[in-house]
Coordinates of C-alpha atoms in Angstrom, one line a residue:
Chain Y
M1 CA 0.1 -0.1 -0.1
K2 CA 1.0 3.6 -0.6
I3 CA 0.9 4.6 3.3
D4 CA 3.2 1.6 3.9
R5 CA 5.8 3.1 1.7
I6 CA 5.2 6.4 2.9
S7 CA 5.7 5.4 6.6
D8 CA 8.8 3.2 5.6
M9 CA 10.2 6.1 3.3
L10 CA 10.0 8.5 6.6
L11 CA 11.2 6.3 8.8
T12 CA 14.3 5.7 6.5
V13 CA 14.8 9.4 6.6
A14 CA 14.4 9.3 10.5
G15 CA 17.0 6.5 10.9
L16 CA 19.3 8.4 8.4
T17 CA 19.1 11.5 10.9
C18 CA 19.8 9.2 13.8
I19 CA 23.2 8.2 11.9
S20 CA 23.8 11.6 11.0
L21 CA 23.5 13.1 14.3
P22 CA 26.9 12.1 15.7
I23 CA 28.5 12.6 12.5
I24 CA 27.1 16.5 12.9
I25 CA 28.4 16.7 16.6
L26 CA 31.9 15.2 15.8
I27 CA 32.2 17.6 12.9
F28 CA 31.4 20.7 15.3
V29 CA 33.6 19.4 17.9
T30 CA 36.6 19.1 15.5
I31 CA 36.0 22.8 14.1
R32 CA 36.0 24.1 17.9
W33 CA 39.4 22.5 18.3
Q34 CA 40.8 23.7 15.2
Y35 CA 39.0 27.4 15.5
P36 CA 38.0 27.9 19.1
H37 CA 36.3 31.4 18.2
G38 CA 35.1 29.9 15.1
I39 CA 32.4 27.7 15.8
P40 CA 29.1 28.5 14.5
L41 CA 26.7 29.3 17.2
W42 CA 23.5 27.6 15.7
S43 CA 25.1 24.2 15.4
E44 CA 23.8 23.2 18.7
D45 CA 20.0 24.4 17.3
I46 CA 20.2 22.4 14.3
C47 CA 21.0 18.9 16.4
Q48 CA 18.1 19.8 18.9
M49 CA 15.8 20.3 15.7
L50 CA 16.7 17.3 14.1
L51 CA 15.0 15.5 17.1
W52 CA 11.6 16.5 15.5
F53 CA 12.6 14.5 12.4
I54 CA 13.4 11.6 14.5
T55 CA 10.2 11.6 16.8
Y56 CA 7.7 12.8 14.6
L57 CA 8.9 11.2 11.1
A58 CA 9.0 7.6 12.9
A59 CA 5.5 8.3 14.6
G60 CA 3.5 6.7 11.8
Y61 CA 5.7 3.5 11.6
V62 CA 5.8 3.3 15.2
I63 CA 2.2 3.1 15.2
R64 CA 1.8 0.6 12.5
V65 CA 4.3 -1.8 14.4
D66 CA 2.7 -1.4 17.6
G67 CA 5.8 -0.1 18.9
H68 CA 4.6 2.5 21.9
V69 CA 4.8 0.9 25.3
R70 CA 1.8 -0.2 26.7
V71 CA 0.6 -2.5 29.6
N72 CA -1.2 -5.7 28.2
V73 CA -1.1 -7.9 31.4
F74 CA -4.7 -6.7 32.6
L75 CA -6.0 -6.9 29.4
E76 CA -5.1 -10.5 28.4
K77 CA -7.1 -11.3 31.7
F78 CA -10.6 -10.7 29.9
P79 CA -12.2 -13.1 27.6
S80 CA -11.5 -12.8 24.3
K81 CA -14.7 -11.4 23.3
I82 CA -14.7 -8.6 25.9
R83 CA -11.1 -7.9 24.9
K84 CA -11.9 -7.2 21.3
Y85 CA -14.5 -4.4 22.3
I86 CA -11.7 -3.1 24.8
E87 CA -9.3 -3.1 22.1
L88 CA -11.5 -1.5 19.7
A89 CA -12.5 1.2 22.3
T90 CA -8.8 1.7 22.9
S91 CA -8.0 2.1 19.2
A92 CA -11.0 5.0 19.1
V93 CA -9.3 6.7 22.0
C94 CA -5.8 6.6 20.7
L95 CA -7.3 8.1 17.2
I96 CA -9.1 10.7 18.9
T97 CA -5.8 11.6 21.0
G98 CA -3.7 11.2 17.9
L99 CA -6.0 13.8 16.1
L100 CA -5.8 16.2 19.1
A101 CA -2.2 15.7 18.7
A102 CA -1.9 16.1 15.0
L103 CA -4.2 19.6 15.4
A104 CA -2.3 21.2 18.3
G105 CA 1.1 20.3 16.5
T106 CA 0.2 21.6 13.0
R107 CA -1.2 24.7 14.5
A108 CA 1.9 25.2 16.2
A109 CA 4.3 24.5 13.4
A110 CA 1.9 26.9 11.3
V111 CA 2.1 29.7 13.7
A112 CA 6.0 29.0 13.7
W113 CA 5.9 29.2 9.8
L114 CA 3.6 32.7 9.8
E115 CA 5.6 34.3 12.3
H116 CA 9.0 33.1 10.7
R117 CA 10.1 31.8 14.0
K118 CA 14.0 31.8 14.2
T119 CA 16.0 30.1 17.1
F120 CA 17.8 31.9 19.6
N121 CA 21.0 31.8 17.4
D122 CA 18.8 33.2 14.3
L123 CA 18.3 29.7 12.3
P124 CA 14.9 29.4 10.6
E125 CA 13.2 27.3 13.1
Y126 CA 9.7 27.3 11.0
L127 CA 11.4 25.3 8.1
F128 CA 12.6 22.5 10.3
A129 CA 9.2 22.5 12.2
V130 CA 7.3 21.4 8.7
V131 CA 8.1 17.9 9.6
I132 CA 5.9 18.1 12.8
P133 CA 2.6 18.1 10.9
I134 CA 3.9 15.6 8.1
G135 CA 4.8 13.1 10.9
L136 CA 1.6 13.4 13.0
I137 CA -0.7 13.5 10.1
L138 CA 0.8 10.3 8.8
M139 CA 0.3 8.8 12.2
V140 CA -3.1 9.7 12.3
F141 CA -3.5 7.6 8.9
E142 CA -2.0 4.8 10.4
M143 CA -4.4 4.8 13.4
I144 CA -7.2 5.1 11.3
R145 CA -6.2 2.1 9.3
L146 CA -5.3 0.3 12.3
F147 CA -9.2 1.2 13.8
R148 CA -10.5 0.0 10.4
A149 CA -8.7 -3.1 10.4
Q150 CA -9.8 -3.8 14.1
I151 CA -13.7 -3.2 13.1
K152 CA -13.3 -5.5 10.1
R153 CA -11.9 -8.1 12.4
K154 CA -14.8 -7.9 14.9
G155 CA -17.3 -7.9 11.9
D156 CA -15.3 -11.4 10.8
Chain Z
M1 CA -8.0 21.2 49.1
D2 CA -8.7 22.3 45.6
W3 CA -5.8 20.1 44.5
I4 CA -7.8 16.7 45.5
L5 CA -10.0 16.7 42.7
P6 CA -7.6 17.1 39.7
F7 CA -5.5 14.5 41.8
I8 CA -8.2 12.0 41.6
F9 CA -9.0 12.7 38.1
G10 CA -5.6 12.4 36.6
I11 CA -4.5 9.5 38.9
T12 CA -7.7 7.1 38.3
L13 CA -8.0 8.1 34.7
L14 CA -4.3 7.8 33.8
I15 CA -4.3 4.2 35.6
G16 CA -7.6 3.1 34.0
L17 CA -6.3 3.9 30.5
I18 CA -3.2 2.4 30.8
F19 CA -4.8 -0.7 32.3
I20 CA -7.0 -1.2 29.4
G21 CA -3.9 -1.0 27.1
L22 CA -3.7 2.5 25.7
P23 CA -0.1 3.4 24.9
V24 CA 1.5 4.9 28.1
A25 CA 2.3 8.2 25.8
F26 CA -1.2 8.9 24.5
S27 CA -2.7 8.2 28.0
L28 CA -0.4 10.7 29.6
L29 CA -1.4 13.3 26.7
L30 CA -5.0 12.6 26.8
V31 CA -5.2 12.7 30.7
G32 CA -3.1 16.2 30.8
F33 CA -4.9 17.8 28.1
L34 CA -8.7 17.0 29.4
G35 CA -7.4 17.9 32.8
I36 CA -6.2 21.2 31.7
L37 CA -9.5 21.6 29.5
I38 CA -11.4 21.1 32.4
W39 CA -10.0 23.1 35.1
M40 CA -8.2 25.9 32.9
G41 CA -10.3 26.1 29.5
F42 CA -9.9 24.9 25.9
V43 CA -7.2 27.9 24.5
P44 CA -4.7 26.9 27.4
S45 CA -5.0 23.1 27.1
F46 CA -4.5 23.4 23.2
A47 CA -1.8 25.7 23.5
I48 CA 0.3 23.5 25.9
L49 CA -0.7 20.5 24.0
G50 CA 0.7 22.1 20.7
F51 CA 3.6 24.3 22.0
T52 CA 4.8 23.3 25.1
S53 CA 4.9 19.6 24.5
I54 CA 4.7 19.0 21.0
Y55 CA 6.6 21.5 19.6
Y56 CA 9.2 22.5 22.3
T57 CA 9.7 19.5 24.5
P58 CA 11.6 17.1 22.0
I59 CA 14.1 20.1 21.0
N60 CA 15.9 19.7 24.5
F61 CA 19.7 19.5 24.4
L62 CA 19.9 16.8 27.3
L63 CA 17.5 14.7 25.2
L64 CA 20.0 14.4 22.2
V65 CA 21.7 11.7 24.1
V66 CA 19.1 9.4 23.8
P67 CA 19.5 8.7 20.0
L68 CA 23.0 8.6 20.3
F69 CA 23.2 6.1 23.4
V70 CA 20.5 4.1 21.6
L71 CA 22.5 4.1 18.1
M72 CA 25.7 2.9 19.8
A73 CA 23.9 0.1 21.6
Q74 CA 22.3 -0.9 18.0
L75 CA 25.5 -0.7 16.4
L76 CA 27.0 -3.1 18.4
E77 CA 24.3 -5.7 18.5
R78 CA 23.3 -5.2 14.7
T79 CA 26.9 -5.9 13.5
G80 CA 27.1 -9.0 15.7
A81 CA 30.0 -7.5 17.8
T82 CA 27.9 -8.3 21.1
D83 CA 28.1 -12.1 20.1
V84 CA 31.9 -11.7 19.8
L85 CA 31.9 -10.0 23.3
Y86 CA 30.0 -12.8 24.7
Q87 CA 32.1 -15.6 23.1
A88 CA 35.5 -13.7 24.5
F89 CA 33.9 -13.7 28.3
W90 CA 33.0 -17.4 27.9
D91 CA 36.8 -18.2 26.6
L92 CA 38.1 -16.0 29.5
F93 CA 36.4 -17.6 32.3
A94 CA 36.1 -21.1 31.2
G95 CA 36.8 -23.9 33.4
V96 CA 35.3 -22.1 36.3
K97 CA 31.9 -23.4 37.7
G98 CA 29.3 -20.8 36.8
A99 CA 31.8 -19.2 34.4
L100 CA 29.2 -18.5 31.7
A101 CA 26.5 -17.0 34.0
V102 CA 29.5 -14.9 35.3
A103 CA 30.2 -14.0 31.7
T104 CA 26.6 -13.0 31.4
I105 CA 26.8 -10.5 34.5
S106 CA 30.0 -9.2 33.1
M107 CA 28.6 -8.9 29.5
G108 CA 25.5 -7.3 31.3
A109 CA 27.6 -4.7 33.4
L110 CA 29.6 -3.8 30.0
L111 CA 26.4 -3.9 27.7
G112 CA 24.5 -2.1 30.2
A113 CA 27.0 0.7 30.4
C114 CA 26.8 0.8 26.4
V115 CA 23.3 0.2 25.9
G116 CA 21.5 2.1 28.8
S117 CA 18.0 0.6 28.4
S118 CA 17.1 -2.3 30.6
A119 CA 14.7 -4.0 28.3
A120 CA 16.9 -3.9 25.0
S121 CA 19.6 -5.4 27.4
V122 CA 17.9 -8.1 28.6
A123 CA 16.6 -9.0 25.0
T124 CA 19.9 -8.9 23.7
M125 CA 21.6 -11.2 26.4
A126 CA 18.7 -13.7 26.2
H127 CA 19.0 -14.0 22.4
I128 CA 22.8 -14.6 22.8
G129 CA 23.5 -16.0 26.1
L130 CA 20.1 -18.7 27.1
G131 CA 21.0 -21.1 24.5
Q132 CA 24.8 -21.0 25.1
M133 CA 24.1 -21.5 28.6
L134 CA 21.5 -24.3 28.3
T135 CA 23.6 -26.2 25.8
R136 CA 26.6 -26.4 28.1
G137 CA 24.3 -27.8 30.6
Y138 CA 23.1 -25.0 32.9
R139 CA 19.9 -25.5 35.1
K140 CA 17.2 -23.5 33.3
W141 CA 16.2 -21.2 36.1
L142 CA 20.2 -20.2 36.7
A143 CA 20.5 -19.5 33.1
A144 CA 17.1 -17.3 33.0
G145 CA 18.0 -15.6 36.5
A146 CA 21.4 -14.6 35.6
I147 CA 20.1 -12.8 32.5
A148 CA 17.2 -11.2 34.2
G149 CA 19.6 -10.0 36.7
A150 CA 22.3 -9.0 34.3
G151 CA 19.9 -7.0 32.0
G152 CA 18.6 -4.8 35.0
L153 CA 22.2 -3.4 35.4
A154 CA 21.7 -1.2 32.3
I155 CA 19.2 0.8 34.3
V156 CA 21.8 1.7 37.1
I157 CA 25.2 1.5 35.4
P158 CA 25.9 4.7 33.5
P159 CA 25.1 5.8 30.8
S160 CA 21.7 4.8 31.3
I161 CA 18.8 6.3 29.8
G162 CA 16.9 6.1 33.2
A163 CA 19.6 8.4 34.6
I164 CA 19.3 10.5 31.7
M165 CA 15.6 10.9 32.2
Y166 CA 15.6 11.5 36.2
G167 CA 18.2 14.5 35.2
F168 CA 15.9 16.0 32.8
V169 CA 12.7 16.0 34.8
M170 CA 14.5 17.0 38.0
E171 CA 16.4 19.4 36.1
L172 CA 19.6 18.2 37.8
P173 CA 23.2 17.7 35.9
V174 CA 23.2 14.2 34.3
L175 CA 27.1 14.0 35.0
D176 CA 26.2 13.9 38.8
I177 CA 23.8 11.3 38.4
F178 CA 25.9 9.1 36.1
A179 CA 28.9 9.4 39.2
A180 CA 26.5 8.6 41.8
C181 CA 25.4 5.1 40.1
M182 CA 28.9 4.0 39.5
I183 CA 29.5 2.3 42.8
P184 CA 25.9 1.0 43.5
G185 CA 26.1 -0.3 40.0
L186 CA 29.4 -2.3 40.6
L187 CA 28.3 -3.6 43.7
M188 CA 25.4 -5.0 42.3
A189 CA 27.7 -6.8 39.5
L190 CA 30.0 -7.9 42.3
G191 CA 27.0 -9.2 44.3
Y192 CA 25.7 -11.1 41.4
C193 CA 28.8 -12.9 40.9
I194 CA 29.4 -13.8 44.6
V195 CA 25.5 -15.3 44.4
I196 CA 26.4 -17.3 41.3
F197 CA 29.8 -18.8 43.3
M198 CA 27.5 -19.6 46.3
L199 CA 25.0 -21.3 44.1
T200 CA 27.6 -23.3 42.4
R201 CA 29.3 -24.2 45.7
F202 CA 26.0 -25.4 47.1
I203 CA 24.3 -27.0 44.5
P204 CA 27.1 -28.8 42.5
D205 CA 25.8 -29.5 39.0
V206 CA 23.6 -26.3 38.6
A207 CA 26.4 -24.8 36.5
P208 CA 28.9 -27.3 34.9
A209 CA 32.6 -25.8 34.7
G210 CA 33.4 -26.9 31.2
Q211 CA 37.0 -27.4 29.6
P212 CA 39.2 -24.9 30.7
T213 CA 40.9 -23.3 27.5
R214 CA 44.5 -22.5 26.5
V215 CA 46.5 -19.3 28.2
K216 CA 46.9 -18.5 24.7
V217 CA 43.0 -18.4 24.2
R218 CA 42.5 -16.5 27.3
L219 CA 44.9 -14.0 26.3
R220 CA 43.3 -13.4 23.1
S221 CA 39.8 -12.9 24.5
A222 CA 41.1 -10.5 27.0
V223 CA 42.5 -8.6 24.1
I224 CA 38.9 -9.0 22.2
I225 CA 37.5 -7.4 25.7
L226 CA 39.6 -4.5 25.8
P227 CA 38.1 -2.2 23.1
F228 CA 34.7 -2.8 24.9
F229 CA 36.3 -1.7 28.1
G230 CA 37.7 1.3 26.1
L231 CA 34.7 2.3 24.8
V232 CA 33.1 2.5 28.4
L233 CA 36.1 4.2 29.7
M234 CA 36.1 6.6 26.7
V235 CA 32.4 7.7 27.2
M236 CA 32.4 7.8 30.9
G237 CA 36.0 9.1 31.4
S238 CA 35.2 12.3 29.1
I239 CA 32.1 12.9 30.8
L240 CA 33.6 12.6 34.3
S241 CA 36.8 14.5 33.4
G242 CA 34.8 17.4 31.5
I243 CA 36.7 16.9 28.5
A244 CA 33.4 16.5 26.6
S245 CA 29.8 17.3 27.3
I246 CA 27.5 14.4 27.7
T247 CA 26.1 14.7 24.2
E248 CA 29.7 15.0 22.8
S249 CA 30.8 12.0 24.7
A250 CA 27.6 9.9 23.3
A251 CA 28.8 11.0 19.7
F252 CA 32.4 9.9 20.4
G253 CA 30.8 6.6 21.8
C254 CA 29.1 6.3 18.4
L255 CA 32.1 6.5 16.7
G256 CA 33.8 4.0 18.8
A257 CA 31.2 1.8 18.5
F258 CA 31.1 1.9 14.7
L259 CA 35.0 1.4 14.7
I260 CA 34.5 -1.6 17.2
A261 CA 31.6 -3.0 14.9
L262 CA 33.8 -2.6 12.0
F263 CA 36.8 -4.5 12.9
M264 CA 35.1 -7.2 15.3
G265 CA 31.9 -7.5 14.2
R266 CA 31.0 -10.7 12.0
K267 CA 31.8 -9.9 8.2
E268 CA 28.5 -11.2 7.3
K269 CA 26.7 -8.9 9.5
L270 CA 28.6 -5.8 8.1
S271 CA 26.5 -4.1 5.7
L272 CA 25.0 -0.8 4.7
R273 CA 21.5 -2.3 4.9
N274 CA 22.6 -3.6 8.8
F275 CA 23.7 0.1 9.6
L276 CA 20.7 1.7 8.2
G277 CA 18.7 -0.7 10.2
A278 CA 20.4 0.3 13.2
G279 CA 19.7 3.9 12.3
R280 CA 15.9 3.0 11.7
E281 CA 15.9 1.0 15.0
T282 CA 17.1 3.9 16.8
A283 CA 14.7 6.1 15.5
I284 CA 11.9 3.7 16.6
S285 CA 13.3 3.6 20.1
T286 CA 13.9 7.5 20.3
C287 CA 10.3 8.0 18.6
Y288 CA 8.4 6.1 21.6
I289 CA 10.7 7.1 24.4
L290 CA 10.3 10.9 23.3
F291 CA 6.5 10.6 22.8
I292 CA 6.2 9.6 26.5
V293 CA 8.4 12.8 27.4
V294 CA 6.2 14.8 25.4
G295 CA 3.0 13.1 26.9
A296 CA 4.6 13.4 30.6
K297 CA 5.1 17.0 29.6
V298 CA 1.2 17.8 29.2
F299 CA 0.6 15.7 32.3
S300 CA 2.9 17.3 34.6
K301 CA 1.7 20.7 33.1
F302 CA -1.9 19.8 34.1
W303 CA -0.7 19.1 37.9
S304 CA 1.5 21.6 38.4
M305 CA -0.9 24.3 37.1
T306 CA -3.5 22.9 39.3
G307 CA -1.3 22.6 42.4
V308 CA -1.0 19.0 42.8
I309 CA 2.6 18.5 42.7
E310 CA 3.3 21.3 45.3
M311 CA 0.3 19.9 47.7
L312 CA 1.4 16.1 47.1
G313 CA 4.9 17.1 48.1
E314 CA 4.0 19.1 50.9
T315 CA 1.7 16.1 52.1
I316 CA 4.4 13.6 51.7
S317 CA 6.9 15.7 53.6
S318 CA 4.2 16.7 56.7
L319 CA 3.3 12.8 57.1
P320 CA 4.0 11.9 61.0
L321 CA 6.5 9.5 60.1
T322 CA 10.5 9.7 60.2
P323 CA 12.2 10.2 57.1
V324 CA 13.6 6.8 56.6
V325 CA 10.2 5.1 57.2
V326 CA 8.4 7.5 54.5
L327 CA 11.6 6.6 52.2
L328 CA 11.0 3.0 52.6
L329 CA 7.1 3.3 52.3
I330 CA 7.9 5.2 48.8
N331 CA 10.2 2.7 47.9
V332 CA 7.9 0.1 48.0
L333 CA 5.2 2.5 45.8
V334 CA 8.1 2.7 43.1
L335 CA 8.5 -0.8 43.3
F336 CA 5.3 -1.7 42.5
F337 CA 4.9 0.8 39.9
G338 CA 8.2 -1.1 38.7
T339 CA 6.4 -4.1 38.0
I340 CA 3.4 -2.7 35.9
L341 CA 5.0 0.4 34.1
D342 CA 8.0 1.1 32.0
G343 CA 11.2 2.7 33.7
V344 CA 10.7 5.9 31.8
T345 CA 7.3 6.4 32.6
I346 CA 7.7 6.0 36.4
I347 CA 10.8 8.3 35.9
L348 CA 8.7 11.0 34.2
V349 CA 5.5 10.9 35.8
V350 CA 6.0 9.2 39.2
L351 CA 9.2 10.4 40.5
P352 CA 9.1 14.3 40.3
I353 CA 5.8 13.7 42.6
L354 CA 7.4 11.8 45.3
G355 CA 11.0 13.1 44.9
Y356 CA 9.9 16.7 45.5
G357 CA 8.1 15.5 48.8
L358 CA 11.4 13.7 49.9
M359 CA 13.8 16.6 49.0
A360 CA 11.5 18.5 51.4
M361 CA 12.4 16.1 54.3
G362 CA 16.1 16.7 53.5
Y363 CA 16.9 14.2 51.2
N364 CA 19.6 14.9 48.3
P365 CA 18.0 14.7 45.0
I366 CA 21.1 12.6 43.3
H367 CA 21.0 10.2 46.4
L368 CA 17.1 9.8 45.7
G369 CA 18.0 9.4 41.8
V370 CA 20.3 6.2 42.7
I371 CA 17.7 4.9 45.0
F372 CA 14.7 5.3 42.6
L373 CA 16.6 3.8 39.6
I374 CA 17.7 0.5 41.6
N375 CA 14.3 0.4 42.7
I376 CA 12.9 0.5 39.5
E377 CA 15.3 -1.9 38.1
M378 CA 14.1 -4.3 40.8
G379 CA 10.8 -3.6 39.8
L380 CA 11.4 -5.0 36.4
T381 CA 12.3 -8.3 37.8
T382 CA 10.2 -8.6 40.7
P383 CA 7.4 -11.2 39.9
P384 CA 4.7 -11.5 38.8
L385 CA 4.4 -8.7 36.7
G386 CA 8.1 -7.4 36.2
M387 CA 8.6 -6.3 32.5
N388 CA 12.4 -8.0 31.9
L389 CA 10.7 -11.4 33.2
F390 CA 8.2 -11.2 30.1
I391 CA 10.7 -10.2 27.9
L392 CA 12.7 -13.0 28.9
G393 CA 9.9 -15.6 29.1
G394 CA 9.1 -14.4 25.1
V395 CA 12.8 -15.3 24.1
G396 CA 13.1 -18.1 26.5
E397 CA 9.8 -20.1 25.0
K398 CA 12.0 -21.2 22.0
Y399 CA 14.6 -22.8 24.8
G400 CA 11.9 -24.3 26.9
V401 CA 12.3 -21.9 29.8
G402 CA 9.1 -21.1 31.4
Y403 CA 7.9 -18.1 33.5
T404 CA 8.0 -20.0 36.9
E405 CA 11.8 -20.8 36.0
T406 CA 12.6 -17.3 34.9
V407 CA 10.9 -16.2 38.5
R408 CA 13.1 -18.9 40.6
G409 CA 16.0 -17.8 39.0
A410 CA 15.5 -13.9 39.4
I411 CA 14.8 -14.4 42.9
P412 CA 18.4 -14.7 44.4
F413 CA 19.7 -11.7 42.3
L414 CA 17.0 -9.6 43.8
L415 CA 17.9 -10.3 47.2
V416 CA 21.3 -8.7 46.0
D417 CA 19.6 -5.8 44.5
A418 CA 17.5 -5.5 47.9
T419 CA 20.7 -5.5 49.8
V420 CA 22.5 -2.9 47.7
L421 CA 19.4 -0.6 47.9
L422 CA 19.4 -0.9 51.7
L423 CA 23.2 -0.1 51.7
V424 CA 22.8 3.1 49.6
I425 CA 19.9 4.1 51.8
A426 CA 21.8 3.5 54.8
F427 CA 25.2 4.8 53.5
P428 CA 24.5 8.1 51.0
S429 CA 28.2 8.1 50.5
L430 CA 28.0 5.4 48.4
A431 CA 26.3 7.1 45.8
L432 CA 27.4 10.7 46.7
W433 CA 31.0 10.2 47.2
I434 CA 31.9 10.2 43.5
P435 CA 29.8 13.2 42.5
S436 CA 31.7 15.1 45.7
L437 CA 35.1 14.5 44.0
L438 CA 33.7 16.1 40.7
H439 CA 33.1 19.3 42.5

């Protein structure tokens, strides 16, 4: 499915970001040793904003593989029929929460974009913030798909 | 008493949602949002959810170390460098009764220092070590217990994600917490080894000695282990000596892990695909950890805005009990939470509330951090619900190791944890001595 490929691609971008983080930090450490006064002040800002890439671009994939921490020991005690209903309700609540997060995150990123928000060291923060809505909206799509699959399974 | 209602609302809804299986991160996010919505209105709740938590929380310099330490571990694991390390420990201690269990503990101490996550450490060692011990005639319960115990070391032995999160949430220098965890972590590892030697002494066939290896092989094994020790020394040494910041040391750690993987990893596993896989796995782990951080931010905002955190702290500190009794009671509570919740969740949600109360009673926050981390580690291996027991149970099924055997094996190691915990409570200098040297 198309959405699978997009999730997978965004996770790869997040993974590459993870690999690039130590490289970027080491480059800046080397620059600092060579030129104690020449290190760009915004180097820290870049690394911090790359955390958005990792957190939000991987969000859809983590939902797909059920990678979030959850406590299942109590749920497993219920009879399977009741458990199915609880799981359905849980998915619905998760979807609502995801929607809320996506709306709030998109609004925050939009405000940053409209205000041309910059970091303390004058780096255009709003450009990096674009990944927040992208990641969160994909996360909601994955949640919807999970929810629909559960409804279908219940119907079967 | 305005804080009672938000407290009851928050705690019941949060526990309810977590227990019906909603992911911890989303439970925290939803309860926090609803709480602020009810008590403060829509505008602040939406703004806090969007700006304070989703937008600003992940871009924290301290949180940068999370993907770096996870990547370091992933590089070692994915390229098979951890298998090489395990074999080296086995060859080094071969011929001694319980040698492989001791090797597991040594590996746990070393891997814990590299991995930083208890669950990841248990899963890794179960995959590598369980089969090896069983094929060499070890009793199932001892093999499982050694892994459960050794895996737990990761949350105490620095650099641990738990210590980083504690520093983040309590706004303390992570360097001090790392330093404070060193002696208790080593005491735990030493205690585990003593337990294994005592067990092999009193139950002779519990862990056969195996064939002793030649001196040449032992020397070669020692040489193989050296770079791993070098990696830990480089990371911890650069942090403690102040040469580099924690983030920079973690980046150097990644470089070191990459070099170890390159020269000592299994040739068939050294591929671009595996390196990218390490990056992708790191992104997944970082994503779920930072989502919990984001959720915890909304939840803690709800409780701090409604005065719950402050009042709970005051209530704890004004209890008509001695500080030690309060601390012991709180330990029992954290231990209970440790059996049902993930370590990061406990640190981000439960500890700030309890910690501030205890700090008001005169306890040092660094000392408390060490106590709590040992406590959480114990919770992860405490039956019936300890998370490490389930992770081990999942891997153990393949080798015919049941849950009961895992629990039986974990108990002697839990007793060691309890002893170290009591020692740290009784003698705070065990935790505070190294940090005092740093200042």
